[in-house]
Amino acid sequence: MAKKNNPANNIQDLQFFGEFGGVNPSIADSSTFTYLAGKTMGDVFEGNREGCYLYSRHTNPSTSYLGQALANMENTKGAILSASGMGAITTTLLQLCSAGDEIISSRTIYGGTYAFMKNYLPKFNIKTNFVNTTKLSEIQNAITSKTKVIYCETMSNPLLEVSDIKSIAKIAKEKGIKFVVDNTFTPLIFSPSIMGADVTIHSLTKFINGTSDTVGGVVCSDEEFISEMIDVNTGSAMLLGPVMDSMRAASILKNIRTLPLRIKKHSHNALYLSIKFQKDGLRVVYPGLENHPQHNLMKKSMNEDFGFGGMFVIDALTKDKANELMEEMQERNLGYLAVSLGFYKTLFSAPGLSTSSEIPEEERETMGLSDSLVRISIGLDDDIERTYETMRECMQHVGIL
Ligand code: PLP
């Protein structure tokens, strides 16, 4: 029997020693590194010497430790950190595409990624075709001789659609197209590289860091692609420079140790509330519910120990009720009316009015992204029954239950 993939073990097994035997690696608080011989520095610049640090926009020991941890988690040979998730996404796409190339992207993606593809990349004559990536035929029909990248999120923001990564990877391989997957919503739950993705991206700002105190991003891929990204002459990460600071890398590395525990708890809480609110008669979107269109696909392809994720969406019937509900939930200390996700306290926002507002209204309508939806990133609440009772009272108060 094939060995079950458990990315949590790959985190557990990380063994880093600090400079003085510390149990956490020392922080390399330097932007530049010394050389004893001028010739060695020349060799490093020419890419002929491994393992030497030169300048922290290129690599830094602290970002390398975190990169190694994330590469282990994603089962890739390499990883490069960036100062934000958008820094990871934009540099990846600019590395893979040149003028005249095309991207096929899921139409339900994070609003910033959508805006970059729709409004920014055309300045470089790079065009994006937005399709429903849960329908393989739409991807196949959009492929042209110019297609360089297929892009999707494992679980899409904010509609929680799940893409069939294995099948899309097969299509991409057959056509020699690179397949890039944003795994921000589902760290540990999905392992896109094992399913055939060429590049896996995360916004570390969310679940992976988990404390909403920093932004950060990572690109996980093979050594060849990561080397290309940090090439001193042609690498987008090196030349555009959205580099992560070593202090932040060190703090995220500590937080990642608790990620498996946190993801299990987020998933447990989200499933609990989704089942309860669905029973109460609300329209709930959550991939752990049997009526979710990709529930069975997800069950087949996920790393089963980590659940269906910490995000769920409820329909508050109208935009005004959505706003009223979020204000009431904040008032009752259930969490914060704030964008972002993966925090230890619950965060809620109405994506149609915030993080997905970059997507034009008529396109939001076709994809079912209405202004009445409330996206909830459930926190690590210990007593989820108590949270349910209070949330239900808020819903009763605003008249949706
Ligand atoms: N990808 C997804 C799925 C996101 O939700 C976000 C931000 O909300 C990003 C990428 C961008 O990440 P960052 O805000 O760290 O730049």
PDB file of N, CA, C and O in Angstrom, residues 191-233:
ATOM      1  N   SER A 191      -1.816  18.801  -0.990  1.00  0.00           N
ATOM      2  CA  SER A 191      -0.398  18.842  -1.373  1.00  0.00           C
ATOM      3  C   SER A 191      -0.326  18.920  -2.893  1.00  0.00           C
ATOM      4  O   SER A 191      -0.144  17.905  -3.573  1.00  0.00           O
ATOM      5  N   PRO A 192      -0.483  20.137  -3.462  1.00  0.00           N
ATOM      6  CA  PRO A 192      -0.589  20.253  -4.922  1.00  0.00           C
ATOM      7  C   PRO A 192       0.612  19.669  -5.675  1.00  0.00           C
ATOM      8  O   PRO A 192       0.439  19.106  -6.753  1.00  0.00           O
ATOM      9  N   SER A 193       1.800  19.775  -5.116  1.00  0.00           N
ATOM     10  CA  SER A 193       2.949  19.291  -5.897  1.00  0.00           C
ATOM     11  C   SER A 193       2.891  17.768  -6.047  1.00  0.00           C
ATOM     12  O   SER A 193       3.254  17.225  -7.085  1.00  0.00           O
ATOM     13  N   ILE A 194       2.385  17.082  -5.017  1.00  0.00           N
ATOM     14  CA  ILE A 194       2.245  15.620  -5.136  1.00  0.00           C
ATOM     15  C   ILE A 194       1.182  15.281  -6.182  1.00  0.00           C
ATOM     16  O   ILE A 194       1.241  14.274  -6.860  1.00  0.00           O
ATOM     17  N   MET A 195       0.221  16.186  -6.343  1.00  0.00           N
ATOM     18  CA  MET A 195      -0.850  15.946  -7.327  1.00  0.00           C
ATOM     19  C   MET A 195      -0.459  16.444  -8.728  1.00  0.00           C
ATOM     20  O   MET A 195      -1.266  16.392  -9.645  1.00  0.00           O
ATOM     21  N   GLY A 196       0.755  16.974  -8.867  1.00  0.00           N
ATOM     22  CA  GLY A 196       1.242  17.313 -10.209  1.00  0.00           C
ATOM     23  C   GLY A 196       1.424  18.795 -10.517  1.00  0.00           C
ATOM     24  O   GLY A 196       1.783  19.136 -11.646  1.00  0.00           O
ATOM     25  N   ALA A 197       1.164  19.681  -9.543  1.00  0.00           N
ATOM     26  CA  ALA A 197       1.373  21.116  -9.824  1.00  0.00           C
ATOM     27  C   ALA A 197       2.870  21.399  -9.944  1.00  0.00           C
ATOM     28  O   ALA A 197       3.679  20.778  -9.257  1.00  0.00           O
ATOM     29  N   ASP A 198       3.223  22.338 -10.816  1.00  0.00           N
ATOM     30  CA  ASP A 198       4.643  22.698 -10.970  1.00  0.00           C
ATOM     31  C   ASP A 198       5.071  23.705  -9.914  1.00  0.00           C
ATOM     32  O   ASP A 198       6.218  23.697  -9.467  1.00  0.00           O
ATOM     33  N   VAL A 199       4.165  24.600  -9.555  1.00  0.00           N
ATOM     34  CA  VAL A 199       4.497  25.650  -8.582  1.00  0.00           C
ATOM     35  C   VAL A 199       3.337  25.755  -7.581  1.00  0.00           C
ATOM     36  O   VAL A 199       2.172  25.813  -7.979  1.00  0.00           O
ATOM     37  N   THR A 200       3.666  25.767  -6.284  1.00  0.00           N
ATOM     38  CA  THR A 200       2.645  25.956  -5.242  1.00  0.00           C
ATOM     39  C   THR A 200       2.972  27.238  -4.490  1.00  0.00           C
ATOM     40  O   THR A 200       4.089  27.421  -4.021  1.00  0.00           O
ATOM     41  N   ILE A 201       1.946  28.093  -4.387  1.00  0.00           N
ATOM     42  CA  ILE A 201       2.143  29.402  -3.754  1.00  0.00           C
ATOM     43  C   ILE A 201       1.293  29.495  -2.499  1.00  0.00           C
ATOM     44  O   ILE A 201       0.218  28.907  -2.426  1.00  0.00           O
ATOM     45  N   HIS A 202       1.792  30.226  -1.504  1.00  0.00           N
ATOM     46  CA  HIS A 202       0.981  30.544  -0.329  1.00  0.00           C
ATOM     47  C   HIS A 202       1.106  32.019   0.000  1.00  0.00           C
ATOM     48  O   HIS A 202       2.200  32.575  -0.084  1.00  0.00           O
ATOM     49  N   SER A 203      -0.003  32.596   0.455  1.00  0.00           N
ATOM     50  CA  SER A 203       0.111  33.818   1.229  1.00  0.00           C
ATOM     51  C   SER A 203       0.330  33.328   2.660  1.00  0.00           C
ATOM     52  O   SER A 203      -0.557  32.702   3.249  1.00  0.00           O
ATOM     53  N   LEU A 204       1.493  33.605   3.213  1.00  0.00           N
ATOM     54  CA  LEU A 204       1.799  33.157   4.593  1.00  0.00           C
ATOM     55  C   LEU A 204       1.041  33.986   5.615  1.00  0.00           C
ATOM     56  O   LEU A 204       0.950  33.627   6.789  1.00  0.00           O
ATOM     57  N   THR A 205       0.527  35.124   5.144  1.00  0.00           N
ATOM     58  CA  THR A 205      -0.239  36.050   5.965  1.00  0.00           C
ATOM     59  C   THR A 205      -1.401  35.368   6.684  1.00  0.00           C
ATOM     60  O   THR A 205      -1.869  35.837   7.712  1.00  0.00           O
ATOM     61  N   LYS A 206      -1.860  34.241   6.137  1.00  0.00           N
ATOM     62  CA  LYS A 206      -3.117  33.630   6.564  1.00  0.00           C
ATOM     63  C   LYS A 206      -2.848  32.491   7.552  1.00  0.00           C
ATOM     64  O   LYS A 206      -2.249  32.702   8.582  1.00  0.00           O
ATOM     65  N   PHE A 207      -3.288  31.267   7.224  1.00  0.00           N
ATOM     66  CA  PHE A 207      -3.194  30.164   8.190  1.00  0.00           C
ATOM     67  C   PHE A 207      -1.751  29.862   8.596  1.00  0.00           C
ATOM     68  O   PHE A 207      -1.485  29.532   9.755  1.00  0.00           O
ATOM     69  N   ILE A 208      -0.833  29.921   7.652  1.00  0.00           N
ATOM     70  CA  ILE A 208       0.519  29.424   7.959  1.00  0.00           C
ATOM     71  C   ILE A 208       1.147  30.223   9.089  1.00  0.00           C
ATOM     72  O   ILE A 208       1.687  29.662  10.037  1.00  0.00           O
ATOM     73  N   ASN A 209       1.036  31.542   9.039  1.00  0.00           N
ATOM     74  CA  ASN A 209       1.547  32.328  10.173  1.00  0.00           C
ATOM     75  C   ASN A 209       0.545  32.292  11.327  1.00  0.00           C
ATOM     76  O   ASN A 209       0.901  32.011  12.466  1.00  0.00           O
ATOM     77  N   GLY A 210      -0.703  32.585  11.026  1.00  0.00           N
ATOM     78  CA  GLY A 210      -1.785  32.350  11.989  1.00  0.00           C
ATOM     79  C   GLY A 210      -1.985  33.397  13.072  1.00  0.00           C
ATOM     80  O   GLY A 210      -2.884  33.259  13.886  1.00  0.00           O
ATOM     81  N   THR A 211      -1.138  34.429  13.107  1.00  0.00           N
ATOM     82  CA  THR A 211      -1.289  35.416  14.181  1.00  0.00           C
ATOM     83  C   THR A 211      -1.589  36.820  13.642  1.00  0.00           C
ATOM     84  O   THR A 211      -1.561  37.797  14.400  1.00  0.00           O
ATOM     85  N   SER A 212      -1.880  36.924  12.359  1.00  0.00           N
ATOM     86  CA  SER A 212      -2.252  38.205  11.731  1.00  0.00           C
ATOM     87  C   SER A 212      -1.343  39.363  12.155  1.00  0.00           C
ATOM     88  O   SER A 212      -1.818  40.482  12.368  1.00  0.00           O
ATOM     89  N   ASP A 213      -0.051  39.078  12.294  1.00  0.00           N
ATOM     90  CA  ASP A 213       0.868  40.154  12.649  1.00  0.00           C
ATOM     91  C   ASP A 213       1.845  40.484  11.521  1.00  0.00           C
ATOM     92  O   ASP A 213       2.688  41.363  11.645  1.00  0.00           O
ATOM     93  N   THR A 214       1.752  39.770  10.407  1.00  0.00           N
ATOM     94  CA  THR A 214       2.645  40.100   9.300  1.00  0.00           C
ATOM     95  C   THR A 214       2.055  39.631   7.972  1.00  0.00           C
ATOM     96  O   THR A 214       1.187  38.752   7.957  1.00  0.00           O
ATOM     97  N   VAL A 215       2.524  40.216   6.898  1.00  0.00           N
ATOM     98  CA  VAL A 215       2.235  39.664   5.578  1.00  0.00           C
ATOM     99  C   VAL A 215       3.465  38.893   5.112  1.00  0.00           C
ATOM    100  O   VAL A 215       4.581  39.170   5.549  1.00  0.00           O
ATOM    101  N   GLY A 216       3.261  37.933   4.251  1.00  0.00           N
ATOM    102  CA  GLY A 216       4.378  37.148   3.727  1.00  0.00           C
ATOM    103  C   GLY A 216       3.884  36.193   2.660  1.00  0.00           C
ATOM    104  O   GLY A 216       2.682  35.931   2.551  1.00  0.00           O
ATOM    105  N   GLY A 217       4.815  35.698   1.852  1.00  0.00           N
ATOM    106  CA  GLY A 217       4.429  34.751   0.813  1.00  0.00           C
ATOM    107  C   GLY A 217       5.549  33.770   0.525  1.00  0.00           C
ATOM    108  O   GLY A 217       6.691  33.959   0.955  1.00  0.00           O
ATOM    109  N   VAL A 218       5.209  32.705  -0.189  1.00  0.00           N
ATOM    110  CA  VAL A 218       6.227  31.722  -0.582  1.00  0.00           C
ATOM    111  C   VAL A 218       5.875  31.097  -1.924  1.00  0.00           C
ATOM    112  O   VAL A 218       4.698  30.945  -2.258  1.00  0.00           O
ATOM    113  N   VAL A 219       6.916  30.786  -2.685  1.00  0.00           N
ATOM    114  CA  VAL A 219       6.784  30.037  -3.929  1.00  0.00           C
ATOM    115  C   VAL A 219       7.541  28.724  -3.721  1.00  0.00           C
ATOM    116  O   VAL A 219       8.736  28.744  -3.433  1.00  0.00           O
ATOM    117  N   CYS A 220       6.843  27.592  -3.821  1.00  0.00           N
ATOM    118  CA  CYS A 220       7.480  26.283  -3.662  1.00  0.00           C
ATOM    119  C   CYS A 220       7.524  25.604  -5.034  1.00  0.00           C
ATOM    120  O   CYS A 220       6.494  25.528  -5.712  1.00  0.00           O
ATOM    121  N   SER A 221       8.689  25.132  -5.414  1.00  0.00           N
ATOM    122  CA  SER A 221       8.795  24.479  -6.728  1.00  0.00           C
ATOM    123  C   SER A 221      10.075  23.657  -6.781  1.00  0.00           C
ATOM    124  O   SER A 221      10.724  23.447  -5.757  1.00  0.00           O
ATOM    125  N   ASP A 222      10.467  23.236  -7.995  1.00  0.00           N
ATOM    126  CA  ASP A 222      11.722  22.486  -8.092  1.00  0.00           C
ATOM    127  C   ASP A 222      12.906  23.458  -8.006  1.00  0.00           C
ATOM    128  O   ASP A 222      12.750  24.673  -8.127  1.00  0.00           O
ATOM    129  N   GLU A 223      14.102  22.878  -7.816  1.00  0.00           N
ATOM    130  CA  GLU A 223      15.287  23.731  -7.624  1.00  0.00           C
ATOM    131  C   GLU A 223      15.553  24.622  -8.833  1.00  0.00           C
ATOM    132  O   GLU A 223      15.982  25.751  -8.714  1.00  0.00           O
ATOM    133  N   GLU A 224      15.246  24.061 -10.006  1.00  0.00           N
ATOM    134  CA  GLU A 224      15.537  24.796 -11.229  1.00  0.00           C
ATOM    135  C   GLU A 224      14.730  26.102 -11.298  1.00  0.00           C
ATOM    136  O   GLU A 224      15.277  27.176 -11.562  1.00  0.00           O
ATOM    137  N   PHE A 225      13.430  25.998 -11.008  1.00  0.00           N
ATOM    138  CA  PHE A 225      12.585  27.196 -11.089  1.00  0.00           C
ATOM    139  C   PHE A 225      12.956  28.204  -9.995  1.00  0.00           C
ATOM    140  O   PHE A 225      13.005  29.417 -10.244  1.00  0.00           O
ATOM    141  N   ILE A 226      13.259  27.702  -8.797  1.00  0.00           N
ATOM    142  CA  ILE A 226      13.622  28.622  -7.714  1.00  0.00           C
ATOM    143  C   ILE A 226      14.941  29.327  -8.066  1.00  0.00           C
ATOM    144  O   ILE A 226      15.089  30.540  -7.869  1.00  0.00           O
ATOM    145  N   SER A 227      15.891  28.602  -8.641  1.00  0.00           N
ATOM    146  CA  SER A 227      17.152  29.241  -9.055  1.00  0.00           C
ATOM    147  C   SER A 227      16.899  30.302 -10.117  1.00  0.00           C
ATOM    148  O   SER A 227      17.501  31.366 -10.108  1.00  0.00           O
ATOM    149  N   GLU A 228      15.967  29.981 -11.034  1.00  0.00           N
ATOM    150  CA  GLU A 228      15.635  30.988 -12.069  1.00  0.00           C
ATOM    151  C   GLU A 228      15.102  32.259 -11.421  1.00  0.00           C
ATOM    152  O   GLU A 228      15.412  33.364 -11.826  1.00  0.00           O
ATOM    153  N   MET A 229      14.259  32.093 -10.389  1.00  0.00           N
ATOM    154  CA  MET A 229      13.635  33.268  -9.762  1.00  0.00           C
ATOM    155  C   MET A 229      14.647  34.155  -9.035  1.00  0.00           C
ATOM    156  O   MET A 229      14.435  35.354  -8.887  1.00  0.00           O
ATOM    157  N   ILE A 230      15.740  33.541  -8.564  1.00  0.00           N
ATOM    158  CA  ILE A 230      16.724  34.367  -7.843  1.00  0.00           C
ATOM    159  C   ILE A 230      17.999  34.590  -8.661  1.00  0.00           C
ATOM    160  O   ILE A 230      19.023  35.028  -8.137  1.00  0.00           O
ATOM    161  N   ASP A 231      17.917  34.318  -9.966  1.00  0.00           N
ATOM    162  CA  ASP A 231      19.073  34.574 -10.827  1.00  0.00           C
ATOM    163  C   ASP A 231      19.393  36.077 -10.808  1.00  0.00           C
ATOM    164  O   ASP A 231      18.493  36.910 -10.958  1.00  0.00           O
ATOM    165  N   VAL A 232      20.682  36.396 -10.633  1.00  0.00           N
ATOM    166  CA  VAL A 232      21.032  37.820 -10.477  1.00  0.00           C
ATOM    167  C   VAL A 232      20.814  38.628 -11.762  1.00  0.00           C
ATOM    168  O   VAL A 232      20.679  39.850 -11.720  1.00  0.00           O
ATOM    169  N   ASN A 233      20.753  37.960 -12.891  1.00  0.00           N
ATOM    170  CA  ASN A 233      20.553  38.694 -14.143  1.00  0.00           C
ATOM    171  C   ASN A 233      19.115  38.689 -14.645  1.00  0.00           C
ATOM    172  O   ASN A 233      18.677  39.652 -15.274  1.00  0.00           O
TER     173      ASN A 233
END
